[in-house]
Short mmCIF file of C-alpha atoms in Angstrom, two decimals:
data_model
loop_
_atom_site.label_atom_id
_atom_site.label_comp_id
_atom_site.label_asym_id
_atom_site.label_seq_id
_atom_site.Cartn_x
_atom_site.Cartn_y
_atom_site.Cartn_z
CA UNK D 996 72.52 99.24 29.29
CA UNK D 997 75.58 100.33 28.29
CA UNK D 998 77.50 100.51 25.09
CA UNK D 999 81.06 100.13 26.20
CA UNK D 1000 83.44 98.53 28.87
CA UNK D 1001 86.98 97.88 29.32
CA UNK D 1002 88.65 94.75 28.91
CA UNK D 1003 91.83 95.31 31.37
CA UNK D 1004 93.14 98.57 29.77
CA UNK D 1005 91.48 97.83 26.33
CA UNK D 1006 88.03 99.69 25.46
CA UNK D 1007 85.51 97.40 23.56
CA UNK D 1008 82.27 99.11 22.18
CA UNK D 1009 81.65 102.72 21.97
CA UNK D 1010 83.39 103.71 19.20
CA UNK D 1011 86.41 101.76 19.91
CA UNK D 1012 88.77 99.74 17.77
CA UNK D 1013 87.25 96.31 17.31
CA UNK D 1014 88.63 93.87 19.96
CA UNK D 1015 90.30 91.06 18.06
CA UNK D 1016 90.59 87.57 20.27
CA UNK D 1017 92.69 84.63 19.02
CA UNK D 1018 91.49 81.73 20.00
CA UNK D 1019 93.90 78.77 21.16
CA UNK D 1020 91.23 76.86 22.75
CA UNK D 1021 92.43 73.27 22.90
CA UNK D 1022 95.07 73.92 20.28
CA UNK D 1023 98.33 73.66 22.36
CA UNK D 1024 97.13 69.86 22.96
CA UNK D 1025 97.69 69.96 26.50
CA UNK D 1026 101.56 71.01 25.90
CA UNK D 1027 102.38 74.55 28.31
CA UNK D 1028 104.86 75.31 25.81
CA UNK D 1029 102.83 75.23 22.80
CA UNK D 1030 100.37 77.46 25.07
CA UNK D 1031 102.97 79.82 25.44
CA UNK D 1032 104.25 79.96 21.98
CA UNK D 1033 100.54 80.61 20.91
CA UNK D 1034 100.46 83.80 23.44
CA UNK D 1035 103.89 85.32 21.30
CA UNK D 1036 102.84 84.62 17.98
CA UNK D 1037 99.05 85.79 18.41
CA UNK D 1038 100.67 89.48 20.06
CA UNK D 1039 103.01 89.63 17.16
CA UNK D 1040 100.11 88.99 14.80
CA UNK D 1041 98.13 92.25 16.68
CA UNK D 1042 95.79 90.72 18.34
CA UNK D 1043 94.39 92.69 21.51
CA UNK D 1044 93.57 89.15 23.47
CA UNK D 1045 94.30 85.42 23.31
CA UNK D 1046 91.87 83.07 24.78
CA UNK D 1047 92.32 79.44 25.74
CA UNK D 1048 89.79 77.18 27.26
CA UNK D 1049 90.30 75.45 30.92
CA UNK D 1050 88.79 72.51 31.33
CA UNK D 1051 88.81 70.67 34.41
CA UNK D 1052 87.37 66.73 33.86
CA UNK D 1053 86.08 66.27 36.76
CA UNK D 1054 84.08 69.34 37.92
CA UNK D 1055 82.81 69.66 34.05
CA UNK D 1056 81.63 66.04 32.71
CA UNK D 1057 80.98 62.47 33.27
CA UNK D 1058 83.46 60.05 31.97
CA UNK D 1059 80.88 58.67 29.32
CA UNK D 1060 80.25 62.21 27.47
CA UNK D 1061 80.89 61.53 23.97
CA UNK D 1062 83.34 62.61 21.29
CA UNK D 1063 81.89 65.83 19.12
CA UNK D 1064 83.90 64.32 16.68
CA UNK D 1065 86.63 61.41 16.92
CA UNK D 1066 89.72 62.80 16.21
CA UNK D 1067 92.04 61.30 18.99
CA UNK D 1068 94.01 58.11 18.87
CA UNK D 1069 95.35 58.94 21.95
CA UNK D 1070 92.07 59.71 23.91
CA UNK D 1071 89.86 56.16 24.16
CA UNK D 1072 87.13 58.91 25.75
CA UNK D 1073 86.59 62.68 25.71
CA UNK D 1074 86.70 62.87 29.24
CA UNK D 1075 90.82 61.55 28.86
CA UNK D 1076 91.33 64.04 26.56
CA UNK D 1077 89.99 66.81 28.81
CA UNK D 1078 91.73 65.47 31.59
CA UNK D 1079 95.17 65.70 29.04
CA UNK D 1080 93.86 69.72 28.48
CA UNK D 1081 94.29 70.42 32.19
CA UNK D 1082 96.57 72.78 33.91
CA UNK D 1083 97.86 73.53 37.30
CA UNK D 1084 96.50 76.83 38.73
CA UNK D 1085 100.53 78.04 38.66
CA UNK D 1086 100.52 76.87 35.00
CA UNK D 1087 97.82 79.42 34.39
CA UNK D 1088 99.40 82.12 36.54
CA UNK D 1089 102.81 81.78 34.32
CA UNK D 1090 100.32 81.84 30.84
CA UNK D 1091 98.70 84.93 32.38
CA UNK D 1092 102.07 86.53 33.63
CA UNK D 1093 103.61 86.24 30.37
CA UNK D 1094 100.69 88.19 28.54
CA UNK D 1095 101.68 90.70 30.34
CA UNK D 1096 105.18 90.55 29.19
CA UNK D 1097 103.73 90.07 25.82
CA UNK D 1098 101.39 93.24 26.01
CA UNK D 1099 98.26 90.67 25.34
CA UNK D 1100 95.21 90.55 27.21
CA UNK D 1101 94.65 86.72 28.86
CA UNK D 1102 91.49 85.39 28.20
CA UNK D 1103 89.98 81.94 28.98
CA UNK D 1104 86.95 80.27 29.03
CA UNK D 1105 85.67 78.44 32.00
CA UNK D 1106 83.64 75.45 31.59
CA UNK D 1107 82.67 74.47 35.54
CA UNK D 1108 82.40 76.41 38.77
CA UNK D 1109 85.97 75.55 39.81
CA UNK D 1110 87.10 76.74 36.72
CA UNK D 1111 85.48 80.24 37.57
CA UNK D 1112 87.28 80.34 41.03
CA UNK D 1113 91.01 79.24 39.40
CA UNK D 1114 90.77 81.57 36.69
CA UNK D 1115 89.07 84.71 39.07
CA UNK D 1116 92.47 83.58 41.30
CA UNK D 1117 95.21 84.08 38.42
CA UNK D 1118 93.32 87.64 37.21
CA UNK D 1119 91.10 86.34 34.43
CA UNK D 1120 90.32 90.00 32.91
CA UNK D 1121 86.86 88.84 31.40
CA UNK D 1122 84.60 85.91 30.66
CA UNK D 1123 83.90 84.49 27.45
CA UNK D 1124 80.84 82.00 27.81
CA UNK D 1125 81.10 79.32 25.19
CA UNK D 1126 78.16 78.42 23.38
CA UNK D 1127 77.36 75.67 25.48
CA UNK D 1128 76.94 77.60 28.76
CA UNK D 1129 74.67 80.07 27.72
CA UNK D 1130 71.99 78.40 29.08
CA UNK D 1131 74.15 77.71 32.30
CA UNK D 1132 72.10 80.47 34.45
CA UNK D 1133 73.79 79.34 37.95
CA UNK D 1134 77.65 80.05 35.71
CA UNK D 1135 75.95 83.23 34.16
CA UNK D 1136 75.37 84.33 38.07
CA UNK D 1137 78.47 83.16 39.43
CA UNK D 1138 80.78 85.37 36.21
CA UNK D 1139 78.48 88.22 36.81
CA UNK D 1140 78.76 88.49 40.34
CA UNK D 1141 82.75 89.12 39.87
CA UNK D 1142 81.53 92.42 37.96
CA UNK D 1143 83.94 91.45 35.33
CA UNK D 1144 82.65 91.84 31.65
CA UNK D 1145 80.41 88.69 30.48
CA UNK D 1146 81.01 87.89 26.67
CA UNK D 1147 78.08 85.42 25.47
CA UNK D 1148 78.07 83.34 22.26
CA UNK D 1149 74.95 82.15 20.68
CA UNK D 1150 76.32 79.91 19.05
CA UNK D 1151 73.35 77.31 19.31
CA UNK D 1152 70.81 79.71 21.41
CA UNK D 1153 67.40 81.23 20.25
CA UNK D 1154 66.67 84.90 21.05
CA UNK D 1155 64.36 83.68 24.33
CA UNK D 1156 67.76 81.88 25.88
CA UNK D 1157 70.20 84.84 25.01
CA UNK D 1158 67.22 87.54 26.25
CA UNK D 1159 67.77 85.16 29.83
CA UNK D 1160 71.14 85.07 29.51
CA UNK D 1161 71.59 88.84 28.90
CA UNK D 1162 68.91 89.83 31.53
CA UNK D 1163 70.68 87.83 34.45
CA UNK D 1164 74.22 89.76 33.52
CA UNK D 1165 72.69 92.83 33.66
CA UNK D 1166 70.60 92.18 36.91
CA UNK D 1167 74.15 91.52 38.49
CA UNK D 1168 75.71 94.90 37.33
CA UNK D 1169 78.25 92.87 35.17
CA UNK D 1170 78.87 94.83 31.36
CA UNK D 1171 77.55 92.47 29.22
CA UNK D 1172 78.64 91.80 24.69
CA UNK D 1173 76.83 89.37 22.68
CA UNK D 1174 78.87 87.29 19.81
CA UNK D 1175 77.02 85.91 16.97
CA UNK D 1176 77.83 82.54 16.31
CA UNK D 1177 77.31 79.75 14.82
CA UNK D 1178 78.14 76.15 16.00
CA UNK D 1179 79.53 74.31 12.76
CA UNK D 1180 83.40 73.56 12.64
CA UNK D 1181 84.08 75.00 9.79
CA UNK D 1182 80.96 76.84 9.44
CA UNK D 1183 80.11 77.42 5.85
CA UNK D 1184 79.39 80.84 4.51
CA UNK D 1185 75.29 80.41 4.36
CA UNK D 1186 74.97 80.06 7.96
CA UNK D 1187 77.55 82.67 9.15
CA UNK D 1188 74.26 85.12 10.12
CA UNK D 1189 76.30 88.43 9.54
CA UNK D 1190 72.97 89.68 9.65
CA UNK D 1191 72.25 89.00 12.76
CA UNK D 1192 75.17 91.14 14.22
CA UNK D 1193 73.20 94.62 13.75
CA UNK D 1194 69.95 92.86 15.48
CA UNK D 1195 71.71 91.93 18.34
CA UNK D 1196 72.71 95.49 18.63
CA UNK D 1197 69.53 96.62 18.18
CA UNK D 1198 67.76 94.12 20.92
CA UNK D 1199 70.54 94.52 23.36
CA UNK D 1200 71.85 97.66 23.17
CA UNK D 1201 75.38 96.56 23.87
CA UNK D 1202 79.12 95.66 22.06
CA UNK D 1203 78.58 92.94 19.99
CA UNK D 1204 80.48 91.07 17.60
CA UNK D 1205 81.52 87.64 15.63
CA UNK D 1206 82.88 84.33 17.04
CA UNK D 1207 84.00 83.33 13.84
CA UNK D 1208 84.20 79.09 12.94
CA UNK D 1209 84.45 79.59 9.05
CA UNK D 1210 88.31 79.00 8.83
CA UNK D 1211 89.10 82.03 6.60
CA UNK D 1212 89.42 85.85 7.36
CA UNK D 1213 86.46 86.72 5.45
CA UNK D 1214 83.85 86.87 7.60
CA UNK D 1215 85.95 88.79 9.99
CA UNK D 1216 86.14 91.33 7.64
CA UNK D 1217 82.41 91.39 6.54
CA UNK D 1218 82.22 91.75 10.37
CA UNK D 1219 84.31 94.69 11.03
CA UNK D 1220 82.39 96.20 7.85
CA UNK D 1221 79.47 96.03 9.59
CA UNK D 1222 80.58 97.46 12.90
CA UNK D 1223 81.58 94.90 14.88
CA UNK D 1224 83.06 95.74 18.11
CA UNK D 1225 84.42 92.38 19.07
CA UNK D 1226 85.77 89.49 16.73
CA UNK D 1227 86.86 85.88 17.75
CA UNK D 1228 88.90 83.48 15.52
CA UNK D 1229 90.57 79.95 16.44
CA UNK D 1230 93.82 80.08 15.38
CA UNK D 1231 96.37 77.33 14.59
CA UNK D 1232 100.24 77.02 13.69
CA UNK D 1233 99.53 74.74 10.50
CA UNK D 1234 96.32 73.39 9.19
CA UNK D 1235 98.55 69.85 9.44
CA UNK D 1236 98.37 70.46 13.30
CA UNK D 1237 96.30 68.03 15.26
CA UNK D 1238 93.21 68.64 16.95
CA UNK D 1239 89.36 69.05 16.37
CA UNK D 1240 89.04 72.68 15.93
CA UNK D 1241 91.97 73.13 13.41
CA UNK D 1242 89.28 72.85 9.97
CA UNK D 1243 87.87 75.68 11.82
CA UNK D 1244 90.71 77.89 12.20
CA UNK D 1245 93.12 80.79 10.70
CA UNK D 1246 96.81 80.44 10.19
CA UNK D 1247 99.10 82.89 12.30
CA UNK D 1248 99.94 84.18 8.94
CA UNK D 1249 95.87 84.81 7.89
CA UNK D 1250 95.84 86.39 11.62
CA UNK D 1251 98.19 89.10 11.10
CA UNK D 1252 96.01 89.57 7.39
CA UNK D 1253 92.89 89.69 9.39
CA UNK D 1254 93.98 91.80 11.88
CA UNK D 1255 95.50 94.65 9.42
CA UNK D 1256 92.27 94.58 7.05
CA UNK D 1257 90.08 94.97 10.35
CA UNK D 1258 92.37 98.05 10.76
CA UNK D 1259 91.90 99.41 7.58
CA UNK D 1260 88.86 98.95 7.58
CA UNK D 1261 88.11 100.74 10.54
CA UNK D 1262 89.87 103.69 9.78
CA UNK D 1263 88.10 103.98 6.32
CA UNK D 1264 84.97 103.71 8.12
CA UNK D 1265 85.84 106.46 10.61
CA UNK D 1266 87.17 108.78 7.75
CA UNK D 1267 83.12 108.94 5.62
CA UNK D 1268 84.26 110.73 2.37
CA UNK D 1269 82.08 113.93 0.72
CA UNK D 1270 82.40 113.29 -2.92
CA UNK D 1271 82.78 116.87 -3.56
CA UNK D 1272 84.99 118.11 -1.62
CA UNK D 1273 87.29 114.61 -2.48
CA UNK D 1274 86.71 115.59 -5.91
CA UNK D 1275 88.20 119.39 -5.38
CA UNK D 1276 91.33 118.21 -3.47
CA UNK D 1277 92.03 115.57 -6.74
CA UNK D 1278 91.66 118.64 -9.38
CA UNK D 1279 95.17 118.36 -10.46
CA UNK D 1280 95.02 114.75 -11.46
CA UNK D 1281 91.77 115.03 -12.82
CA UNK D 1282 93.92 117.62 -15.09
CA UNK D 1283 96.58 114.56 -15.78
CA UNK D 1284 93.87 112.03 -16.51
CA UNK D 1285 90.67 113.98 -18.05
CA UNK D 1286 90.59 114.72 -22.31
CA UNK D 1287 90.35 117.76 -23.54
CA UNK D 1288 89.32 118.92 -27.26
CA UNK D 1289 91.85 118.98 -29.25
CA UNK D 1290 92.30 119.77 -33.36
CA UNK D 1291 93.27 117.03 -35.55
CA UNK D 1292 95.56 118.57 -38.20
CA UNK D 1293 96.59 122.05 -38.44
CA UNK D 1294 94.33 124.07 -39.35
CA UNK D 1295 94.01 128.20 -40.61
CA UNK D 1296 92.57 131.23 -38.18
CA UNK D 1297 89.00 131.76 -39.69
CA UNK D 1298 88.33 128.30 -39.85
CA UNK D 1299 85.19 126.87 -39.32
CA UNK D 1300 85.14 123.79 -36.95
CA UNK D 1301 83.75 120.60 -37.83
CA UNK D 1302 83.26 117.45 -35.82
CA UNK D 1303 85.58 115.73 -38.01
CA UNK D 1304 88.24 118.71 -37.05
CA UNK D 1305 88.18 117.44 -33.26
CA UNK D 1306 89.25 114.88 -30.98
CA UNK D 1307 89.37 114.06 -27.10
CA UNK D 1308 92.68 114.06 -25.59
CA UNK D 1309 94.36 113.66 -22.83
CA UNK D 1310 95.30 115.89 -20.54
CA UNK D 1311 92.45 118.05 -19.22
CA UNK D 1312 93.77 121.53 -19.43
CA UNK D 1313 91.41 122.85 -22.20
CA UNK D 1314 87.68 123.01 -22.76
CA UNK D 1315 86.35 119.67 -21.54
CA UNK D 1316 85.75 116.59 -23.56
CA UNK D 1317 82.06 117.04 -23.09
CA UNK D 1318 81.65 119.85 -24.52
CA UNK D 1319 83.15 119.27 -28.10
CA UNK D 1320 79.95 119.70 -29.71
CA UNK D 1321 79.50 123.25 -28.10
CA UNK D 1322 82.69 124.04 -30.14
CA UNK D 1323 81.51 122.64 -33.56
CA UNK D 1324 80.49 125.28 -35.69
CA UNK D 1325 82.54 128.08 -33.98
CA UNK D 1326 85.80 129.80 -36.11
CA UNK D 1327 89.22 129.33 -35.21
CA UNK D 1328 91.19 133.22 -34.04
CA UNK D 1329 94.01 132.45 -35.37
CA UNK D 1330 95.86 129.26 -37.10
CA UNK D 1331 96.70 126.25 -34.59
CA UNK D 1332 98.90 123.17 -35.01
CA UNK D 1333 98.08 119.62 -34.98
CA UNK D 1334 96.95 118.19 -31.35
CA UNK D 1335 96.09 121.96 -29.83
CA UNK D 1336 94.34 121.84 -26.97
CA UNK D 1337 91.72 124.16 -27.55
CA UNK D 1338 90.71 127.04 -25.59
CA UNK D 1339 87.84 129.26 -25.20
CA UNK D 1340 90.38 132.48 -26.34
CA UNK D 1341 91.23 130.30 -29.65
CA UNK D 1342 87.46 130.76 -30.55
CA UNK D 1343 85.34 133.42 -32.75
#
């Protein structure tokens, strides 16, 4: 077991900053330049990866498979459309290549053996296993024997399938996260299983993290809250876009949001706070904004104090608001204006 790996030059687990993954998928709708716009605007949102999907028809389904859903009018069958989601293998090299140039980690998901082999070719950094391979044991072998890091989603697998899954990684030598998931596009907050994130730690004993479907940043948040050391979010330039996973997805704009609260986040967890000690370095403005007693009218030196004599005022430089009725029935020293702020040395 291990708790950490690298992912290229990026740590994941151990302590690290969560990895955050932007998820194109099928969103570029089989157009290489909407692929490569996706790879500037997720690094200029912060991102540490962006991860598409390559699908290759042929190697991957029959041509009857059906539609999850019927989006397409340009598709009369699934297989067309994943045929449309192809690219060459030099396609990929140039999406890969200009990560790089971007300072973005390439990601993308393989869905057949020959999709293993073209991405391993063009430097594929990692493997993300979408929910539907996890039971795929002959895939699971074939990613782990590269040695690269294995990322599973459980997106529709019990514990037994993602023990299997986990056990033939780990038999290779490959590192080895687990995502929890859930397969509903968008995937409504009662079946996000947030809980689950800090029992798959616990069973596993490895990073783990969220592949997020709910469309909005806030379960990537609640993730990073709860120590999340990988998160996974479709993205999309519009909701108006086309495409099936778009309901499912964050703006570029909700992105960058995302990504800065999982950084704030992080570095409030990493900074616990001793309410003492926070409480000592803030004792000047607790002067500014704590009451003090103070006299109501003027009043003569020999004067006996009464409760009616006193009010709470701001700021805290005299004896402390809660402890006005220590000074009731104590005698002024000597006369004092209206509004003093009473002090120990005004007092019999």
């Amino acid at each position: 077991m291990t708790d950490s790996f690298l992912i290229q030059d990026r740590p994941v687990g151990g302590g690290a900053p969560c990895f955050i993954v932007a998820e194109v998928a099928q969103a570029h709708d089989g157009s290489l330049g909407t692929a490569h716009a996706y790879i500037d605007a997720a690094a200029k949102a912060g991102a540490d990866a962006v991860k598409f999907q390559t699908h290759i028809a042929a190697a991957e389904s029959t041509p009857g498979e059906p539609f999850r859903v019927k989006f397409s009018k340009q598709d009369a069958t699934r297989y067309d459309y994943w045929r449309r989601m192809e690219f060459t293998k030099s396609q990929w090299q140039g999406l890969v290549d200009h990560c790089h140039e971007a300072g973005i980690v390439f990601m993308s998901s393989p869905f057949s053996p020959e999709a293993v082999e073209l991405l391993d070719d063009v430097g594929c950094p990692a493997w993300k296993v979408g929910a539907g391979e996890t039971s795929n044991v002959p895939m699971l072998k074939q990613l782990a024997a590269t040695g690269k890091p294995v990322l599973l989603s459980s997106g529709m697998s019990p514990f037994a399938e993602l023990d299997t899954a986990v056990e033939v990684v780990r038999d290779a030598g490959a590192p080895v996260a687990v995502y929890q998931c859930t397969s509903a596009y968008p995937c409504p907050p009662e079946k996000l299983g947030l809980n689950v994130i800090p029992q798959l730690r616990e069973r596993y004993g490895c990073p783990v993290g969220l592949s997020d479907h709910s469309g909005a940043i806030y379960a990537g948040l609640g993730a990073a809250t709860l120590g999340a050391d990988l998160l996974e979010v479709h993205i999309t330039f519009s909701r108006e876009c086309f495409g099936p996973d778009v309901v499912a997805s964050v703006t570029l704009e909700e992105l960058k949001q995302l990504v800065d609260g999982v950084r704030f986040l992080q570095t409030a967890q990493q900074h616990p706070v001793h309410k003492d000690a926070m409480a000592e370095d803030l004792s000047d403005l607790r002067a500014l904004f704590n009451k003090s007693v103070v006299v109501r009218t003027a009043l003569d030196a020999g004067h006996v104090l009464t409760r009616a004599d006193l009010a709470l005022k701001k700021p805290g430089t005299g004896i402390a608001a809660d402890r006005v009725d220590d000074v009731v029935g104590r005698a002024l020293q000597s006369a004092v204006e209206a509004d003093h702020i009473l002090q120990e040395a005004d007092l019999v």
